Structures are given as structure tokens and as C-alpha cells.
Short mmCIF file of C-alpha atoms in Angstrom, two decimals:
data_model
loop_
_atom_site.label_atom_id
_atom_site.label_comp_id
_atom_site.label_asym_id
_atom_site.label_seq_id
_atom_site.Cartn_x
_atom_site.Cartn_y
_atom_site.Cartn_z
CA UNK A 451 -13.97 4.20 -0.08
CA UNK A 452 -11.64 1.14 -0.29
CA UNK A 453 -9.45 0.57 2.28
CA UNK A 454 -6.27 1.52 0.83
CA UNK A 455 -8.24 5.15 0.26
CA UNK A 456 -9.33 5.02 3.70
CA UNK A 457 -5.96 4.42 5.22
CA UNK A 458 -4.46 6.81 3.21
CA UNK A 459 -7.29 9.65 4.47
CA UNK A 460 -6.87 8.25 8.35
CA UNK A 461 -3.02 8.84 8.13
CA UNK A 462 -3.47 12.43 6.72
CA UNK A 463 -5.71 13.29 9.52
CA UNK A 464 -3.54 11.47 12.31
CA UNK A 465 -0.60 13.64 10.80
CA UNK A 466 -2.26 16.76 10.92
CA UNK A 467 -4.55 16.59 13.92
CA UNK A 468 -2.18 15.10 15.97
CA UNK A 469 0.70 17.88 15.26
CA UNK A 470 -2.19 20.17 16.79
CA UNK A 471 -2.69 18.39 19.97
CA UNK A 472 0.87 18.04 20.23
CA UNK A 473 2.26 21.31 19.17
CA UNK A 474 -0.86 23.53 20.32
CA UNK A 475 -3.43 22.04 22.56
CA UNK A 476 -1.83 19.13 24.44
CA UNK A 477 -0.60 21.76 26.85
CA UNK A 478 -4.09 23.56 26.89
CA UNK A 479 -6.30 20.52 27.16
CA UNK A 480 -3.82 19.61 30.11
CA UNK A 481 -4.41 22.91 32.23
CA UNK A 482 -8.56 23.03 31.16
CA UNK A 483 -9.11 19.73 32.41
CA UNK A 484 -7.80 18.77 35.91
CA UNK A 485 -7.48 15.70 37.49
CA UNK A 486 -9.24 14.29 40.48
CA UNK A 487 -6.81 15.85 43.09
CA UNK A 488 -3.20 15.09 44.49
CA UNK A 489 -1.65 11.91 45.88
CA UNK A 490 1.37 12.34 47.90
CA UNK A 491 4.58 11.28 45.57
CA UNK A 492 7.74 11.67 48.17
CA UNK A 493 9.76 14.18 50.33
CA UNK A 494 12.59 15.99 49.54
CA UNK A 495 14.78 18.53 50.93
CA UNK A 496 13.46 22.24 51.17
CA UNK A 497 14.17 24.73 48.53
CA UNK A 498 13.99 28.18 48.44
CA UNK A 499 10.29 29.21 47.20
CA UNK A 500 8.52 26.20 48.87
CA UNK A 501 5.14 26.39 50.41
CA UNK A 502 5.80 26.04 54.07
CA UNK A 503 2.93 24.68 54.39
CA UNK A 504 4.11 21.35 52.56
CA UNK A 505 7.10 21.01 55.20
CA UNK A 506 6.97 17.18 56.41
CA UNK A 507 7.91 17.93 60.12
CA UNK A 508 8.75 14.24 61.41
CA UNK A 509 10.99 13.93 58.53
CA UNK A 510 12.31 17.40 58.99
CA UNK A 511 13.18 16.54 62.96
CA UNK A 512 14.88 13.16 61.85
CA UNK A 513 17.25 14.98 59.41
CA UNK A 514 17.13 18.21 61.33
CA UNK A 515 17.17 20.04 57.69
CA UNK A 516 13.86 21.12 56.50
CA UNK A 517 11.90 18.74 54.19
CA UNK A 518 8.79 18.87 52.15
CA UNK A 519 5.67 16.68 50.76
CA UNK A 520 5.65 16.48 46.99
CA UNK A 521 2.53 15.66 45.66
CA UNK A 522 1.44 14.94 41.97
CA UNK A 523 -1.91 15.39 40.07
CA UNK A 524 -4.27 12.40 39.97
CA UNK A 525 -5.42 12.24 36.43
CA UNK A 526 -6.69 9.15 34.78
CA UNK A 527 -9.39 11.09 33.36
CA UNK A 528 -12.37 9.93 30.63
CA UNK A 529 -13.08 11.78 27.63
CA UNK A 530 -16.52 11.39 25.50
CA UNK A 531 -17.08 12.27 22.01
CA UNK A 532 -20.79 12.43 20.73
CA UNK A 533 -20.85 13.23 17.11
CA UNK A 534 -23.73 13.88 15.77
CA UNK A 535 -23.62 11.52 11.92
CA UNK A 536 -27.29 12.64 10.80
CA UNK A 537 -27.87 13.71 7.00
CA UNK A 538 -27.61 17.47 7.57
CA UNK A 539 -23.99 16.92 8.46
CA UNK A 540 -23.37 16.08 5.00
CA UNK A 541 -23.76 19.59 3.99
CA UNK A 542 -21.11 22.39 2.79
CA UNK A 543 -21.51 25.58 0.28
CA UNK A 544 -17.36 26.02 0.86
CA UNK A 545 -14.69 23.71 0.72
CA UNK A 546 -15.30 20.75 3.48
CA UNK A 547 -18.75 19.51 4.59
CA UNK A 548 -19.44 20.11 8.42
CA UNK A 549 -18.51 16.34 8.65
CA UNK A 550 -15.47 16.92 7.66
CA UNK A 551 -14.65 19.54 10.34
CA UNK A 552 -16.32 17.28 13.39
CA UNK A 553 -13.53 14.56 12.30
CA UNK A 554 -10.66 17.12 12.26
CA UNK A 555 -12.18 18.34 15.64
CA UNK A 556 -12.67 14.60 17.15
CA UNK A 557 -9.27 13.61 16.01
CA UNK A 558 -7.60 16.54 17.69
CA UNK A 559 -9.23 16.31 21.04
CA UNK A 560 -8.54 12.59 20.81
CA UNK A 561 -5.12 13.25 20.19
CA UNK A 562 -4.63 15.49 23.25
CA UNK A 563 -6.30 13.16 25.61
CA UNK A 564 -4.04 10.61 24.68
CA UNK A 565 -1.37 12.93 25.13
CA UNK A 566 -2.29 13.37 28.73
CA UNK A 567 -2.79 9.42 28.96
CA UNK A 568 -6.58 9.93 29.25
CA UNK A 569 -9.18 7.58 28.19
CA UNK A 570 -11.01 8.02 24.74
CA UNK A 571 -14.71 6.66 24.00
CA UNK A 572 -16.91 7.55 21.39
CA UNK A 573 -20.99 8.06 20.68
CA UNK A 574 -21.82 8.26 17.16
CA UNK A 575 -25.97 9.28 16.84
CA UNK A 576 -28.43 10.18 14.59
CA UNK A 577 -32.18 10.14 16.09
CA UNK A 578 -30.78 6.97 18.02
CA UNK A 579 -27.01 5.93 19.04
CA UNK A 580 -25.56 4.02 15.81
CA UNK A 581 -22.38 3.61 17.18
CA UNK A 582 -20.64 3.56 21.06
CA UNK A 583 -16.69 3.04 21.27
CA UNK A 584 -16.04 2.28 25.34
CA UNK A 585 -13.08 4.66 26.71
CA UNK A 586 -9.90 3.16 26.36
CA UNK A 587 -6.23 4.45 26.09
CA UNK A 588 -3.83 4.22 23.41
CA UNK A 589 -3.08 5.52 19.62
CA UNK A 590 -4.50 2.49 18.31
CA UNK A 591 -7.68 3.11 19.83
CA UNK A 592 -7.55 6.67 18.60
CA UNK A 593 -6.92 5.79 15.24
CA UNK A 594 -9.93 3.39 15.18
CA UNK A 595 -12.25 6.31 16.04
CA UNK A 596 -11.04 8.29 13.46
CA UNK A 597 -11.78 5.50 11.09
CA UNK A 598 -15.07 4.81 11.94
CA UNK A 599 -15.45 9.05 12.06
CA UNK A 600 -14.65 8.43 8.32
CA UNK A 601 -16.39 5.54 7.26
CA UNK A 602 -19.31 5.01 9.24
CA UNK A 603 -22.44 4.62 7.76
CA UNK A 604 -25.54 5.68 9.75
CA UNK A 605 -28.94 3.77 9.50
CA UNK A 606 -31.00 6.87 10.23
CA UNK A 607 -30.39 10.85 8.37
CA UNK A 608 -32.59 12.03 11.21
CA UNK A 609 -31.78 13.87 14.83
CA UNK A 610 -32.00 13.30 18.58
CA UNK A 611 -29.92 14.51 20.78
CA UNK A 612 -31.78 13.86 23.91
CA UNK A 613 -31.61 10.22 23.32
CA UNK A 614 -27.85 10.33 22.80
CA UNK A 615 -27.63 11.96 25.95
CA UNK A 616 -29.87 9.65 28.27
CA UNK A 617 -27.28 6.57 26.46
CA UNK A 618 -25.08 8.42 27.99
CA UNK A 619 -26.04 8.95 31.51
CA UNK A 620 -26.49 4.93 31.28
CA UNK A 621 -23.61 4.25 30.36
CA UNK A 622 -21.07 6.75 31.90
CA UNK A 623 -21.76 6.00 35.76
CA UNK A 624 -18.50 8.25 36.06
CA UNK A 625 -17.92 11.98 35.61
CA UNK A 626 -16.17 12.52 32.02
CA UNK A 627 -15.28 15.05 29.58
CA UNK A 628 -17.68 15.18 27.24
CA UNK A 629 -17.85 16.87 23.83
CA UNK A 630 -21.29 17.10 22.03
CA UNK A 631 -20.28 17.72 18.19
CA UNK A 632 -23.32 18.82 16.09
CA UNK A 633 -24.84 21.71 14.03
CA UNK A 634 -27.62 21.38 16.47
CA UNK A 635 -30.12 22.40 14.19
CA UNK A 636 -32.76 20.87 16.54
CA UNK A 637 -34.31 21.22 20.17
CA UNK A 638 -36.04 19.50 23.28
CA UNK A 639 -32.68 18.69 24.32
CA UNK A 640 -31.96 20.91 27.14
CA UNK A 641 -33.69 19.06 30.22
CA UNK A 642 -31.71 16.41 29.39
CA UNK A 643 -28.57 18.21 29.14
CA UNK A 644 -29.03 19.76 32.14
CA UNK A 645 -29.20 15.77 34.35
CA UNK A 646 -25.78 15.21 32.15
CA UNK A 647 -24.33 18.49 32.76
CA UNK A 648 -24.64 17.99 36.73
CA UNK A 649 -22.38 14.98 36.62
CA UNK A 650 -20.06 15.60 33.77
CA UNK A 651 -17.89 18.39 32.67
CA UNK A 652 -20.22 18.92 28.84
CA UNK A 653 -19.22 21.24 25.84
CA UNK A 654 -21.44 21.66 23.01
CA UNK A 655 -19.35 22.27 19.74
CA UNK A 656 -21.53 23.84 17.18
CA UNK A 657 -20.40 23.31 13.39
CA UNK A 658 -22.30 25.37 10.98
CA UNK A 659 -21.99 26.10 7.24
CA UNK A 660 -22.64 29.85 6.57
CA UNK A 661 -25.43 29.34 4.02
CA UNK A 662 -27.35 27.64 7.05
CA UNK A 663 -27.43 31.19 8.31
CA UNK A 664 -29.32 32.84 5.41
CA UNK A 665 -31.09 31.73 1.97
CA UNK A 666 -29.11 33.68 -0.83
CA UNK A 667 -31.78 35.34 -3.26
CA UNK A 668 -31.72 32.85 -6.08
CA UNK A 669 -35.12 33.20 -7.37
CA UNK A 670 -37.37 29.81 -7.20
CA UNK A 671 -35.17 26.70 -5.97
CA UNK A 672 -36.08 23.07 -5.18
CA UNK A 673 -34.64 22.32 -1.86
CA UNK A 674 -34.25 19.11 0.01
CA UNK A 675 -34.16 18.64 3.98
CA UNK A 676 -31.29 16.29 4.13
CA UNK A 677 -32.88 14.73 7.24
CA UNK A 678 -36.29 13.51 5.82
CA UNK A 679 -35.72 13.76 1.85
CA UNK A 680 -38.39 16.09 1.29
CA UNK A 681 -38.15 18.08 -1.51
CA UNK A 682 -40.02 21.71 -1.80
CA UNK A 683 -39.81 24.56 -3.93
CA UNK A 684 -38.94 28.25 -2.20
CA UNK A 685 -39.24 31.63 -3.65
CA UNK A 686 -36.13 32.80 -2.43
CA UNK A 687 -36.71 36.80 -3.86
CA UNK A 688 -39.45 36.71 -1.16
CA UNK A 689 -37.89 38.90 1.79
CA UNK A 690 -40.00 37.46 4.43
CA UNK A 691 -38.94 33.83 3.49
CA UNK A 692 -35.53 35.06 3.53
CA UNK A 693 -36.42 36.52 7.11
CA UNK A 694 -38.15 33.66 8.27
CA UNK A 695 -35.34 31.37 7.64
CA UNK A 696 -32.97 34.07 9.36
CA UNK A 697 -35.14 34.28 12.04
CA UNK A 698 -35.37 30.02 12.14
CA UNK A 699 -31.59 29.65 12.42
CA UNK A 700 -31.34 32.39 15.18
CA UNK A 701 -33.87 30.49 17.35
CA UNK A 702 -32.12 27.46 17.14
CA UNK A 703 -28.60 29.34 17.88
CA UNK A 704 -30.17 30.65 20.72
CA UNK A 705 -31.54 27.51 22.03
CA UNK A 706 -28.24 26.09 21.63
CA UNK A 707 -26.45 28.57 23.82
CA UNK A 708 -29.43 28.76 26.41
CA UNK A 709 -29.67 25.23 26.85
CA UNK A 710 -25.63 24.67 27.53
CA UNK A 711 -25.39 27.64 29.69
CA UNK A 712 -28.28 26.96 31.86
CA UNK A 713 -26.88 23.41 32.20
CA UNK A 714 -23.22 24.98 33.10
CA UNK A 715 -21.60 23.68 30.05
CA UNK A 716 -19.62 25.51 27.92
CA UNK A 717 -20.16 26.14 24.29
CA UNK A 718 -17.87 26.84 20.31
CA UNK A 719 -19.82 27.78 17.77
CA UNK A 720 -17.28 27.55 14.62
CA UNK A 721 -18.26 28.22 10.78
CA UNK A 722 -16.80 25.74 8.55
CA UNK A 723 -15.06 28.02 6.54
CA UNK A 724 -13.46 29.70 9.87
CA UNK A 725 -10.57 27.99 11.91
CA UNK A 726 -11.23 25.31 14.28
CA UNK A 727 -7.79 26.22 15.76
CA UNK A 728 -8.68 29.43 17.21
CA UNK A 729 -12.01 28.50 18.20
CA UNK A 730 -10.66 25.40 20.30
CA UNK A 731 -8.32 27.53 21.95
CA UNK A 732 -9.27 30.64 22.70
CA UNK A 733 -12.12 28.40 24.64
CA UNK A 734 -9.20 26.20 26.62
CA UNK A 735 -7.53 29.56 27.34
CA UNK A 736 -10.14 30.61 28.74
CA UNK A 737 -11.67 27.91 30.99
CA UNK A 738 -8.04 27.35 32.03
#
């Protein structure tokens, strides 16, 4: 796209996405995701309802009137996207591609970061990291991630998560917030999850088209993996290569969750035809 079409696609995203985070999950991202602790912020006089505990007594003997310690959350927290830009995001039997639905999802979590004056950073990987935005504050810097969400274009179609991962750990000496955005149709990436997971707070964010979950019976089809190009013809009347498949994609799903779980990260599966909304919140609802 040109770059008055990509402009034009960056603003509609920034409009919507950020009326989200404003309206709906700058609050909820807030209380899910705490700061490092509290630093003292001043005294004042004692009100009814005050934690007793809080009462400053050298100040309260000076005045002779009760006073308490106010203290204020430390924040100045780090949030990590990893979006996964391989070939089999570019896929979608509906009305958006799953890439399209990772950028809306970035954007939004970007969004209420920023809200919270937290730092952004970004990981974009296929089977190696194309792409790695350092954390930084400000809508400027948000706006540049959604751009390169948009236009990027990736050198490889394949998949690795692992090695996204171990960039990670390299790079982020720091514990961050860390969203992993894929469809994760892949494995031998949970013993590295689990070394990232015992630093860093991690959530997988699983985006799936539902034709990934089942092969409709269409008689003989050529199909290509988007991944390697390979093109191969399936007898889709054939109930057991309708099963197989089924049984294929519940594998990975289960991999997915086992792997996150075991490495005490949390986990949103969303269909791209479902609402991302819901998804994101019911899960910051209930971590918070």
C-alpha cells in the first residue's frame, strides 16, 4: 500500500483501538498488571476509614492530631508484543485474516499501556526475529508499531517460536509484560517458555480461523501450506482425513494450553470471527 493508504488504515485503527483501551480496558489493564510496589508520597491528616496502621506517629505527636503515610503505586512497567508475521497468518475463510485481528489486538494493548504511561516494545518473528522495536513511551511510538504491524514484510513464511523467545530472554534482562500473538499452529516451544515464563509475566494469545479447526467435505481440493508453498491434493469426503486433521488441530490446541499453563502463563484463545473484546476482558477480569 502507498502511504497515503497506509496512513489512512493506521488512523482507523488508532481511532478504534484506542477508544477500547480508553473506554474499556485502560481501567482493566491497570488493575491486571501491578506495579513494582509503593513509594511513600506524603502525610496528611487522618480521616475516618484510614488504616491505622499507616498513622505517621512522630508527625502525629508534633501536631498532636492524628496523621497518616500516603503512599502511591510504583509503576513504570514494560510491555512486550511478539507477533507472530509467518505465512499462515495470512489466512481467513470470514471477513478479516488472523493478521488482521493480531493488529487490532496489538494496537489495543498498546494503547492501554500507554494509557498507564507504560513502556511499549515490539518482536515481530517468523522462524527467526524480523523485526524488534525497544520499549519506549509515547503515542508516537505506538503509532509506529501499528505501522510496521501493517506494513511489514517478513523475509521468511515459516515458524519458530522458541527462537523468538530465547531473543527475548537476551534482550529483556527485566521482568515485562509480555504478549505472545500467534495461531500457534506449531510446537517444541514449551521448555523455552517455561525459562521466560519464570522471569516475566507471559500470555499466549491464540488467533484461529474456524476452518483451521475442521476440513469442510468439498470433495478433492488442491491445498497449499502457506508456510512452505507446498501444494497437495486431499480427498476431503474421506472421514478419516477429515478426522485426522480434527484430531491435528486438537493436538496442537492442547499443546498450546499445556505448554502456557505449565509455564504459569496465562492463555486467550479467540476465533476470528468471535470478539476480541470479550475475550481480552473477561481474561483481565479475571486475573485482576
Amino acid at each position: 500500500m502507498n502511504t497515503k493508504e497506509l496512513l489512512k488504515k493506521v488512523r482507523k485503527i488508532e481511532i478504534k483501538t484506542r477508544r477500547l483501551s480508553d473506554h474499556i480496558f485502560g481501567g482493566e489493564y491497570h488493575s491486571t498488571f501491578k506495579g513494582r510496589g509503593m513509594t511513600f508520597s506524603e502525610v496528611r491528616q487522618y480521616q475516618f476509614g484510614d488504616d491505622v496502621r499507616n498513622i505517621d506517629w512522630n508527625v502525629t505527636a508534633r501536631y498532636n492530631e492524628p496523621y497518616v503515610k500516603v503512599f502511591e503505586e510504583e509503576r513504570e512497567l514494560t510491555m512486550m508484543l511478539m507477533v507472530d508475521v509467518s505465512g499462515s497468518e495470512l489466512f481467513g475463510t470470514t471477513n478479516q485474516f488472523k493478521k488482521e485481528i493480531l493488529v487490532e489486538i496489538s494496537a489495543t494493548l498498546a494503547f492501554s499501556a500507554l494509557q498507564n504511561n507504560d513502556k511499549v516494545g515490539l518482536i515481530l518473528f517468523s522462524d527467526e526475529v524480523e523485526l524488534f522495536i525497544p520499549p519506549k513511551k509515547g503515542k508516537s511510538h505506538a503509532l509506529r508499531i501499528i505501522r510496521e504491524l501493517l506494513e511489514f514484510e517478513p523475509k521468511s513464511n515459516k515458524t519458530n517460536i522458541s527462537e523468538a523467545l530465547k531473543f527475548l530472554i537476551n534482550v529483556m534482562k527485566k521482568k515485562a509484560i509480555v504478549f505472545v500473538l500467534s495461531d500457534f499452529i506449531t510446537d517444541n516451544y514449551s521448555d523455552t517458555l517455561k525459562i521466560v515464563g519464570n522471569k516475566h509475566d507471559v500470555t499466549g494469545i491464540r488467533v484461529f480461523d474456524e476452518k483451521e479447526e475442521y476440513i469442510p467435505n468439498l470433495g478433492m481440493i488442491q491445498v497449499e501450506d502457506a508456510e512452505t508453498g507446498q501444494l497437495q491434493l486431499v480427498n476431503t469426503s474421506s472421514k478419516k482425513i477429515r478426522h485426522e486433521y480434527w484430531k491435528y488441530h486438537l493436538e496442537r490446541v492442547d499443546y498450546f494450553k499445556d505448554a502456557f499453563t505449565k509455564s504459569g502463563s496465562g492463555t486467550i484463545s479467540c476465533r476470528v470471527d468471535e470478539s476480541y473484546v470479550k475475550k481480552l476482558l473477561g481474561y483481565f477480569k479475571r486475573r485482576g
